GROMACS .gro file of N, CA and C in nm:
model
  426
    1MET      N    1  12.093   4.674  11.688
    1MET     CA    2  12.039   4.757  11.749
    1MET      C    3  11.975   4.823  11.707
    2VAL      N    4  11.953   4.957  11.873
    2VAL     CA    5  11.899   5.039  11.832
    2VAL      C    6  11.993   5.164  11.826
    3ILE      N    7  11.927   5.257  11.824
    3ILE     CA    8  11.989   5.341  11.748
    3ILE      C    9  11.949   5.528  11.834
    4ASN      N   10  12.010   5.565  11.962
    4ASN     CA   11  11.904   5.661  12.026
    4ASN      C   12  12.008   5.747  12.053
    5GLN      N   13  11.970   5.840  11.949
    5GLN     CA   14  12.056   6.008  11.967
    5GLN      C   15  12.028   6.079  12.021
    6ILE      N   16  12.066   6.190  11.999
    6ILE     CA   17  11.963   6.331  12.026
    6ILE      C   18  12.084   6.409  11.914
    7ILE      N   19  11.936   6.521  11.815
    7ILE     CA   20  12.071   6.541  11.704
    7ILE      C   21  11.990   6.738  11.762
    8ASN      N   22  12.074   6.772  11.766
    8ASN     CA   23  12.098   6.939  11.739
    8ASN      C   24  12.136   7.061  11.604
    9SER      N   25  12.114   7.104  11.590
    9SER     CA   26  12.137   7.176  11.435
    9SER      C   27  12.218   7.360  11.457
   10GLU      N   28  12.379   7.262  11.394
   10GLU     CA   29  12.398   7.409  11.407
   10GLU      C   30  12.299   7.536  11.367
   11ARG      N   31  12.276   7.477  11.246
   11ARG     CA   32  12.158   7.580  11.189
   11ARG      C   33  12.067   7.638  11.153
   12ALA      N   34  11.983   7.572  11.286
   12ALA     CA   35  11.814   7.538  11.352
   12ALA      C   36  11.839   7.690  11.472
   13PRO      N   37  11.718   7.704  11.500
   13PRO     CA   38  11.745   7.870  11.641
   13PRO      C   39  11.748   7.759  11.773
   14GLU      N   40  11.818   7.834  11.849
   14GLU     CA   41  11.867   7.761  11.963
   14GLU      C   42  11.737   7.737  12.095
   15PRO      N   43  11.720   7.600  12.116
   15PRO     CA   44  11.645   7.571  12.216
   15PRO      C   45  11.578   7.678  12.297
   16VAL      N   46  11.433   7.665  12.304
   16VAL     CA   47  11.445   7.797  12.424
   16VAL      C   48  11.405   7.709  12.540
   17GLY      N   49  11.405   7.658  12.493
   17GLY     CA   50  11.406   7.560  12.710
   17GLY      C   51  11.511   7.431  12.708
   18ALA      N   52  11.527   7.362  12.820
   18ALA     CA   53  11.570   7.236  12.785
   18ALA      C   54  11.586   7.079  12.735
   19TYR      N   55  11.552   7.135  12.553
   19TYR     CA   56  11.530   6.977  12.530
   19TYR      C   57  11.645   7.018  12.403
   20PRO      N   58  11.701   6.854  12.322
   20PRO     CA   59  11.728   6.900  12.161
   20PRO      C   60  11.666   6.952  12.054
   21HIS      N   61  11.723   6.940  11.938
   21HIS     CA   62  11.562   6.975  11.871
   21HIS      C   63  11.534   6.859  11.791
   22ALA      N   64  11.596   6.755  11.800
   22ALA     CA   65  11.487   6.582  11.770
   22ALA      C   66  11.575   6.470  11.868
   23ARG      N   67  11.540   6.421  11.828
   23ARG     CA   68  11.544   6.291  11.892
   23ARG      C   69  11.599   6.134  11.793
   24ARG      N   70  11.627   6.114  11.769
   24ARG     CA   71  11.643   5.936  11.746
   24ARG      C   72  11.634   5.851  11.802
   25ILE      N   73  11.546   5.739  11.774
   25ILE     CA   74  11.525   5.641  11.818
   25ILE      C   75  11.496   5.553  11.675
   26GLY      N   76  11.613   5.468  11.676
   26GLY     CA   77  11.518   5.322  11.598
   26GLY      C   78  11.465   5.425  11.465
   27ASP      N   79  11.438   5.377  11.376
   27ASP     CA   80  11.434   5.401  11.237
   27ASP      C   81  11.315   5.538  11.257
   28PHE      N   82  11.297   5.583  11.352
   28PHE     CA   83  11.211   5.758  11.396
   28PHE      C   84  11.258   5.860  11.445
   29LEU      N   85  11.295   6.023  11.393
   29LEU     CA   86  11.382   6.174  11.404
   29LEU      C   87  11.215   6.237  11.475
   30PHE      N   88  11.224   6.231  11.635
   30PHE     CA   89  11.120   6.303  11.613
   30PHE      C   90  11.142   6.450  11.703
   31LEU      N   91  11.194   6.587  11.657
   31LEU     CA   92  11.135   6.703  11.657
   31LEU      C   93  11.085   6.737  11.714
   32SER      N   94  11.121   6.834  11.862
   32SER     CA   95  11.106   6.871  11.888
   32SER      C   96  11.001   7.019  11.841
   33GLY      N   97  10.888   7.058  11.918
   33GLY     CA   98  10.760   7.234  11.829
   33GLY      C   99  10.998   7.297  11.768
   34VAL      N  100  10.847   7.341  11.721
   34VAL     CA  101  10.982   7.435  11.580
   34VAL      C  102  10.952   7.569  11.556
   35GLY      N  103  10.942   7.680  11.614
   35GLY     CA  104  10.882   7.816  11.598
   35GLY      C  105  11.010   7.868  11.385
   36PRO      N  106  10.940   7.995  11.386
   36PRO     CA  107  11.005   8.054  11.265
   36PRO      C  108  11.177   8.144  11.337
   37ARG      N  109  11.196   8.136  11.478
   37ARG     CA  110  11.281   8.215  11.504
   37ARG      C  111  11.466   8.125  11.410
   38GLU      N  112  11.505   8.259  11.377
   38GLU     CA  113  11.644   8.295  11.290
   38GLU      C  114  11.818   8.211  11.396
   39ARG      N  115  11.841   8.159  11.392
   39ARG     CA  116  11.998   8.083  11.516
   39ARG      C  117  12.086   8.287  11.505
   40GLY      N  118  12.017   8.284  11.611
   40GLY     CA  119  12.158   8.379  11.692
   40GLY      C  120  12.090   8.496  11.654
   41GLN      N  121  11.966   8.509  11.641
   41GLN     CA  122  11.818   8.622  11.652
   41GLN      C  123  11.747   8.678  11.729
   42LYS      N  124  11.778   8.830  11.789
   42LYS     CA  125  11.677   8.814  11.896
   42LYS      C  126  11.532   8.832  11.834
   43LYS      N  127  11.507   8.858  11.659
   43LYS     CA  128  11.329   9.000  11.563
   43LYS      C  129  11.386   8.829  11.508
   44ILE      N  130  11.193   8.847  11.548
   44ILE     CA  131  11.142   8.697  11.432
   44ILE      C  132  11.107   8.712  11.353
   45PRO      N  133  11.111   8.645  11.242
   45PRO     CA  134  11.048   8.698  11.121
   45PRO      C  135  10.926   8.669  11.107
   46GLY      N  136  10.859   8.781  10.995
   46GLY     CA  137  10.664   8.837  11.031
   46GLY      C  138  10.653   8.883  11.151
   47VAL      N  139  10.757   8.864  11.263
   47VAL     CA  140  10.669   8.978  11.399
   47VAL      C  141  10.707   9.137  11.400
   48THR      N  142  10.651   9.157  11.461
   48THR     CA  143  10.594   9.323  11.508
   48THR      C  144  10.601   9.322  11.591
   49LEU      N  145  10.739   9.318  11.724
   49LEU     CA  146  10.664   9.346  11.907
   49LEU      C  147  10.666   9.500  11.894
   50ASP      N  148  10.574   9.524  12.068
   50ASP     CA  149  10.548   9.663  12.130
   50ASP      C  150  10.710   9.619  12.171
   51GLU      N  151  10.728   9.737  12.378
   51GLU     CA  152  10.814   9.763  12.348
   51GLU      C  153  10.821   9.640  12.410
   52ALA      N  154  10.708   9.637  12.527
   52ALA     CA  155  10.640   9.518  12.651
   52ALA      C  156  10.685   9.390  12.570
   53GLY      N  157  10.750   9.371  12.420
   53GLY     CA  158  10.750   9.274  12.388
   53GLY      C  159  10.638   9.148  12.340
   54ASN      N  160  10.423   9.237  12.344
   54ASN     CA  161  10.405   9.195  12.291
   54ASN      C  162  10.364   9.241  12.091
   55ILE      N  163  10.293   9.084  12.093
   55ILE     CA  164  10.267   9.145  11.957
   55ILE      C  165  10.199   9.238  11.881
   56ILE      N  166  10.228   9.313  11.816
   56ILE     CA  167  10.156   9.461  11.784
   56ILE      C  168  10.071   9.333  11.618
   57ASP      N  169  10.149   9.318  11.515
   57ASP     CA  170  10.116   9.266  11.406
   57ASP      C  171  10.229   9.112  11.320
   58TYR      N  172  10.148   9.058  11.268
   58TYR     CA  173  10.290   8.883  11.251
   58TYR      C  174  10.241   8.864  11.071
   59ASP      N  175  10.332   8.753  11.003
   59ASP     CA  176  10.301   8.832  10.961
   59ASP      C  177  10.283   8.642  10.873
   60ILE      N  178  10.162   8.573  10.902
   60ILE     CA  179  10.148   8.436  10.884
   60ILE      C  180  10.244   8.301  10.805
   61ARG      N  181  10.230   8.442  10.619
   61ARG     CA  182  10.326   8.339  10.569
   61ARG      C  183  10.464   8.372  10.527
   62VAL      N  184  10.557   8.426  10.637
   62VAL     CA  185  10.633   8.446  10.660
   62VAL      C  186  10.698   8.380  10.747
   63GLN      N  187  10.609   8.423  10.877
   63GLN     CA  188  10.664   8.314  10.976
   63GLN      C  189  10.656   8.190  10.905
   64THR      N  190  10.604   8.075  10.864
   64THR     CA  191  10.570   7.930  10.831
   64THR      C  192  10.664   7.910  10.756
   65GLU      N  193  10.678   7.942  10.657
   65GLU     CA  194  10.785   8.004  10.504
   65GLU      C  195  10.904   7.948  10.653
   66SER      N  196  10.966   8.033  10.717
   66SER     CA  197  11.079   8.007  10.831
   66SER      C  198  11.057   7.900  10.958
   67VAL      N  199  10.951   7.853  10.972
   67VAL     CA  200  10.934   7.756  11.004
   67VAL      C  201  10.975   7.644  10.958
   68PHE      N  202  10.924   7.652  10.812
   68PHE     CA  203  10.981   7.504  10.683
   68PHE      C  204  11.129   7.547  10.686
   69ARG      N  205  11.213   7.656  10.634
   69ARG     CA  206  11.368   7.597  10.679
   69ARG      C  207  11.344   7.547  10.770
   70ASN      N  208  11.317   7.565  10.923
   70ASN     CA  209  11.458   7.522  11.021
   70ASN      C  210  11.377   7.400  11.046
   71ILE      N  211  11.255   7.332  10.953
   71ILE     CA  212  11.242   7.231  11.019
   71ILE      C  213  11.373   7.153  10.910
   72ARG      N  214  11.367   7.135  10.818
   72ARG     CA  215  11.481   7.121  10.700
   72ARG      C  216  11.574   7.143  10.760
   73TYR      N  217  11.645   7.218  10.784
   73TYR     CA  218  11.789   7.234  10.875
   73TYR      C  219  11.768   7.151  10.962
   74ILE      N  220  11.724   7.120  11.072
   74ILE     CA  221  11.696   6.973  11.132
   74ILE      C  222  11.713   6.901  11.084
   75ILE      N  223  11.608   6.773  10.993
   75ILE     CA  224  11.610   6.733  10.913
   75ILE      C  225  11.677   6.650  10.902
   76GLU      N  226  11.794   6.777  10.787
   76GLU     CA  227  11.930   6.805  10.670
   76GLU      C  228  11.999   6.787  10.781
   77ASP      N  229  11.971   6.837  10.940
   77ASP     CA  230  12.154   6.838  10.976
   77ASP      C  231  12.108   6.656  11.085
   78ALA      N  232  12.041   6.659  11.085
   78ALA     CA  233  12.015   6.476  11.076
   78ALA      C  234  12.040   6.338  11.061
   79GLY      N  235  12.098   6.375  10.891
   79GLY     CA  236  12.028   6.267  10.747
   79GLY      C  237  11.960   6.275  10.691
   80ALA      N  238  11.875   6.256  10.747
   80ALA     CA  239  11.727   6.300  10.585
   80ALA      C  240  11.708   6.361  10.502
   81SER      N  241  11.616   6.386  10.513
   81SER     CA  242  11.608   6.467  10.374
   81SER      C  243  11.393   6.502  10.395
   82TRP      N  244  11.373   6.651  10.348
   82TRP     CA  245  11.224   6.666  10.347
   82TRP      C  246  11.118   6.556  10.329
   83SER      N  247  11.135   6.458  10.218
   83SER     CA  248  11.070   6.394  10.145
   83SER      C  249  11.056   6.235  10.304
   84ASP      N  250  11.113   6.319  10.374
   84ASP     CA  251  11.074   6.180  10.523
   84ASP      C  252  10.987   6.159  10.599
   85ILE      N  253  10.921   6.277  10.539
   85ILE     CA  254  10.862   6.341  10.684
   85ILE      C  255  10.761   6.246  10.731
   86VAL      N  256  10.693   6.179  10.752
   86VAL     CA  257  10.600   6.048  10.802
   86VAL      C  258  10.463   6.151  10.895
   87ASP      N  259  10.476   6.255  10.954
   87ASP     CA  260  10.410   6.287  11.024
   87ASP      C  261  10.391   6.470  11.085
   88VAL      N  262  10.292   6.537  11.085
   88VAL     CA  263  10.380   6.705  11.171
   88VAL      C  264  10.203   6.720  11.228
   89THR      N  265  10.189   6.840  11.379
   89THR     CA  266  10.133   6.807  11.399
   89THR      C  267  10.182   7.027  11.312
   90VAL      N  268  10.046   7.102  11.366
   90VAL     CA  269  10.062   7.209  11.313
   90VAL      C  270   9.983   7.245  11.504
   91PHE      N  271  10.040   7.417  11.517
   91PHE     CA  272  10.041   7.460  11.594
   91PHE      C  273   9.979   7.613  11.562
   92LEU      N  274   9.858   7.685  11.551
   92LEU     CA  275   9.834   7.827  11.557
   92LEU      C  276   9.766   7.836  11.650
   93THR      N  277   9.823   7.999  11.607
   93THR     CA  278   9.725   8.051  11.781
   93THR      C  279   9.637   8.116  11.669
   94ASN      N  280   9.565   8.151  11.553
   94ASN     CA  281   9.450   8.190  11.546
   94ASN      C  282   9.417   8.128  11.395
   95MET      N  283   9.344   8.021  11.426
   95MET     CA  284   9.316   7.946  11.375
   95MET      C  285   9.243   8.026  11.212
   96LYS      N  286   9.075   8.121  11.249
   96LYS     CA  287   9.018   8.179  11.133
   96LYS      C  288   9.077   8.195  11.013
   97LYS      N  289   9.203   8.272  11.075
   97LYS     CA  290   9.258   8.427  10.998
   97LYS      C  291   9.412   8.340  10.993
   98ASP      N  292   9.440   8.166  10.960
   98ASP     CA  293   9.566   8.235  10.969
   98ASP      C  294   9.586   8.031  10.871
   99PHE      N  295   9.420   7.957  10.887
   99PHE     CA  296   9.479   7.821  10.877
   99PHE      C  297   9.491   7.865  10.726
  100PRO      N  298   9.397   7.915  10.644
  100PRO     CA  299   9.438   7.941  10.469
  100PRO      C  300   9.564   7.959  10.401
  101ILE      N  301   9.565   7.973  10.480
  101ILE     CA  302   9.782   8.081  10.475
  101ILE      C  303   9.848   7.927  10.446
  102VAL      N  304   9.855   7.884  10.586
  102VAL     CA  305   9.965   7.770  10.578
  102VAL      C  306   9.868   7.656  10.523
  103ASN      N  307   9.746   7.672  10.475
  103ASN     CA  308   9.736   7.531  10.441
  103ASN      C  309   9.741   7.538  10.308
  104THR      N  310   9.789   7.669  10.240
  104THR     CA  311   9.832   7.674  10.087
  104THR      C  312   9.919   7.671  10.107
  105LEU      N  313  10.052   7.695  10.182
  105LEU     CA  314  10.161   7.705  10.212
  105LEU      C  315  10.231   7.553  10.195
  106TYR      N  316  10.122   7.505  10.341
  106TYR     CA  317  10.154   7.354  10.297
  106TYR      C  318  10.151   7.255  10.230
  107ALA      N  319  10.035   7.304  10.159
  107ALA     CA  320  10.043   7.211  10.030
  107ALA      C  321  10.125   7.255   9.913
  108GLU      N  322  10.195   7.376   9.887
  108GLU     CA  323  10.300   7.407   9.831
  108GLU      C  324  10.438   7.311   9.840
  109TYR      N  325  10.450   7.302   9.997
  109TYR     CA  326  10.560   7.305  10.048
  109TYR      C  327  10.585   7.111  10.059
  110PHE      N  328  10.489   7.084  10.061
  110PHE     CA  329  10.434   6.940  10.158
  110PHE      C  330  10.396   6.837  10.013
  111ALA      N  331  10.420   6.871   9.814
  111ALA     CA  332  10.377   6.850   9.771
  111ALA      C  333  10.429   6.686   9.721
  112GLY      N  334  10.318   6.601   9.694
  112GLY     CA  335  10.410   6.423   9.732
  112GLY      C  336  10.428   6.359   9.790
  113ILE      N  337  10.400   6.473   9.923
  113ILE     CA  338  10.567   6.444  10.069
  113ILE      C  339  10.384   6.333  10.125
  114ASN      N  340  10.287   6.336  10.131
  114ASN     CA  341  10.205   6.280  10.189
  114ASN      C  342  10.190   6.223  10.380
  115ALA      N  343  10.193   6.276  10.386
  115ALA     CA  344  10.234   6.309  10.574
  115ALA      C  345  10.155   6.296  10.633
  116CYS      N  346  10.093   6.232  10.690
  116CYS     CA  347   9.970   6.234  10.816
  116CYS      C  348   9.978   6.376  10.841
  117ARG      N  349   9.894   6.460  10.904
  117ARG     CA  350   9.857   6.619  10.929
  117ARG      C  351   9.822   6.617  11.047
  118THR      N  352   9.834   6.723  11.155
  118THR     CA  353   9.746   6.767  11.234
  118THR      C  354   9.689   6.870  11.298
  119THR      N  355   9.619   6.979  11.306
  119THR     CA  356   9.590   7.114  11.289
  119THR      C  357   9.495   7.144  11.347
  120ILE      N  358   9.582   7.227  11.520
  120ILE     CA  359   9.520   7.246  11.614
  120ILE      C  360   9.545   7.405  11.625
  121GLU      N  361   9.481   7.486  11.720
  121GLU     CA  362   9.439   7.588  11.692
  121GLU      C  363   9.441   7.628  11.939
  122ILE      N  364   9.595   7.716  11.942
  122ILE     CA  365   9.589   7.695  12.057
  122ILE      C  366   9.619   7.843  12.151
  123GLY      N  367   9.581   7.882  12.264
  123GLY     CA  368   9.583   8.008  12.344
  123GLY      C  369   9.680   8.130  12.300
  124ALA      N  370   9.779   8.029  12.288
  124ALA     CA  371   9.898   8.118  12.296
  124ALA      C  372  10.140   7.994  12.288
  125LEU      N  373  10.161   8.025  12.289
  125LEU     CA  374  10.291   7.943  12.271
  125LEU      C  375  10.370   8.056  12.297
  126PRO      N  376  10.491   7.970  12.282
  126PRO     CA  377  10.643   7.935  12.468
  126PRO      C  378  10.714   8.124  12.405
  127THR      N  379  10.670   8.125  12.263
  127THR     CA  380  10.729   8.285  12.202
  127THR      C  381  10.644   8.360  12.137
  128PRO      N  382  10.682   8.470  12.136
  128PRO     CA  383  10.554   8.565  12.078
  128PRO      C  384  10.530   8.551  11.857
  129ILE      N  385  10.489   8.429  11.845
  129ILE     CA  386  10.478   8.356  11.712
  129ILE      C  387  10.372   8.296  11.731
  130ALA      N  388  10.334   8.353  11.596
  130ALA     CA  389  10.192   8.241  11.503
  130ALA      C  390  10.149   8.091  11.539
  131VAL      N  391  10.254   8.089  11.517
  131VAL     CA  392  10.325   7.928  11.442
  131VAL      C  393  10.375   7.816  11.496
  132GLU      N  394  10.366   7.753  11.495
  132GLU     CA  395  10.490   7.603  11.570
  132GLU      C  396  10.431   7.497  11.491
  133LEU      N  397  10.497   7.390  11.480
  133LEU     CA  398  10.552   7.267  11.404
  133LEU      C  399  10.604   7.155  11.526
  134LYS      N  400  10.544   7.079  11.490
  134LYS     CA  401  10.594   6.879  11.540
  134LYS      C  402  10.620   6.834  11.461
  135VAL      N  403  10.733   6.739  11.377
  135VAL     CA  404  10.767   6.699  11.321
  135VAL      C  405  10.778   6.528  11.322
  136ILE      N  406  10.766   6.343  11.274
  136ILE     CA  407  10.787   6.340  11.249
  136ILE      C  408  10.855   6.294  11.101
  137VAL      N  409  11.027   6.209  11.137
  137VAL     CA  410  11.058   6.179  11.045
  137VAL      C  411  11.085   5.997  11.037
  138TYR      N  412  11.072   5.939  10.853
  138TYR     CA  413  11.140   5.795  10.921
  138TYR      C  414  11.288   5.862  10.802
  139VAL      N  415  11.359   5.724  10.898
  139VAL     CA  416  11.496   5.768  10.888
  139VAL      C  417  11.534   5.602  10.854
  140GLY      N  418  11.450   5.537  10.878
  140GLY     CA  419  11.506   5.375  10.846
  140GLY      C  420  11.550   5.386  10.632
  141ASN      N  421  11.563   5.460  10.595
  141ASN     CA  422  11.600   5.482  10.426
  141ASN      C  423  11.701   5.556  10.483
  142SER      N  424  11.698   5.695  10.525
  142SER     CA  425  11.821   5.746  10.534
  142SER      C  426  12.006   5.665  10.603
   0.00000   0.00000   0.00000
């Protein structure tokens, strides 16, 4: 029997569009892009905005740790664990400035996981954030 299940976490921030937090197909869980927002909050951790909603300043460390926390919520609520992550795509809006910090945090949080990873610089993300992750999880053992 093939599992085809939509996953929405009660702890992760609400999606900003018409998509679920994740979808399980067979032995794999595919997460939608996950940013640093917090559930039920308008303020984004690590982001300072002006009155027009433009980014004045941001703390990539705070944002990245919030993204990791949100990913953990989704994965755990799907019945899997952090150690089940097999592939990560990191989207950054400023590679030169932010990659060293994100890379250091990644090495700490993903120690021993050995997930594949791709990091891409993009011009903007849908909300005023500087980092977003897309994750694939193997749940065959869960």
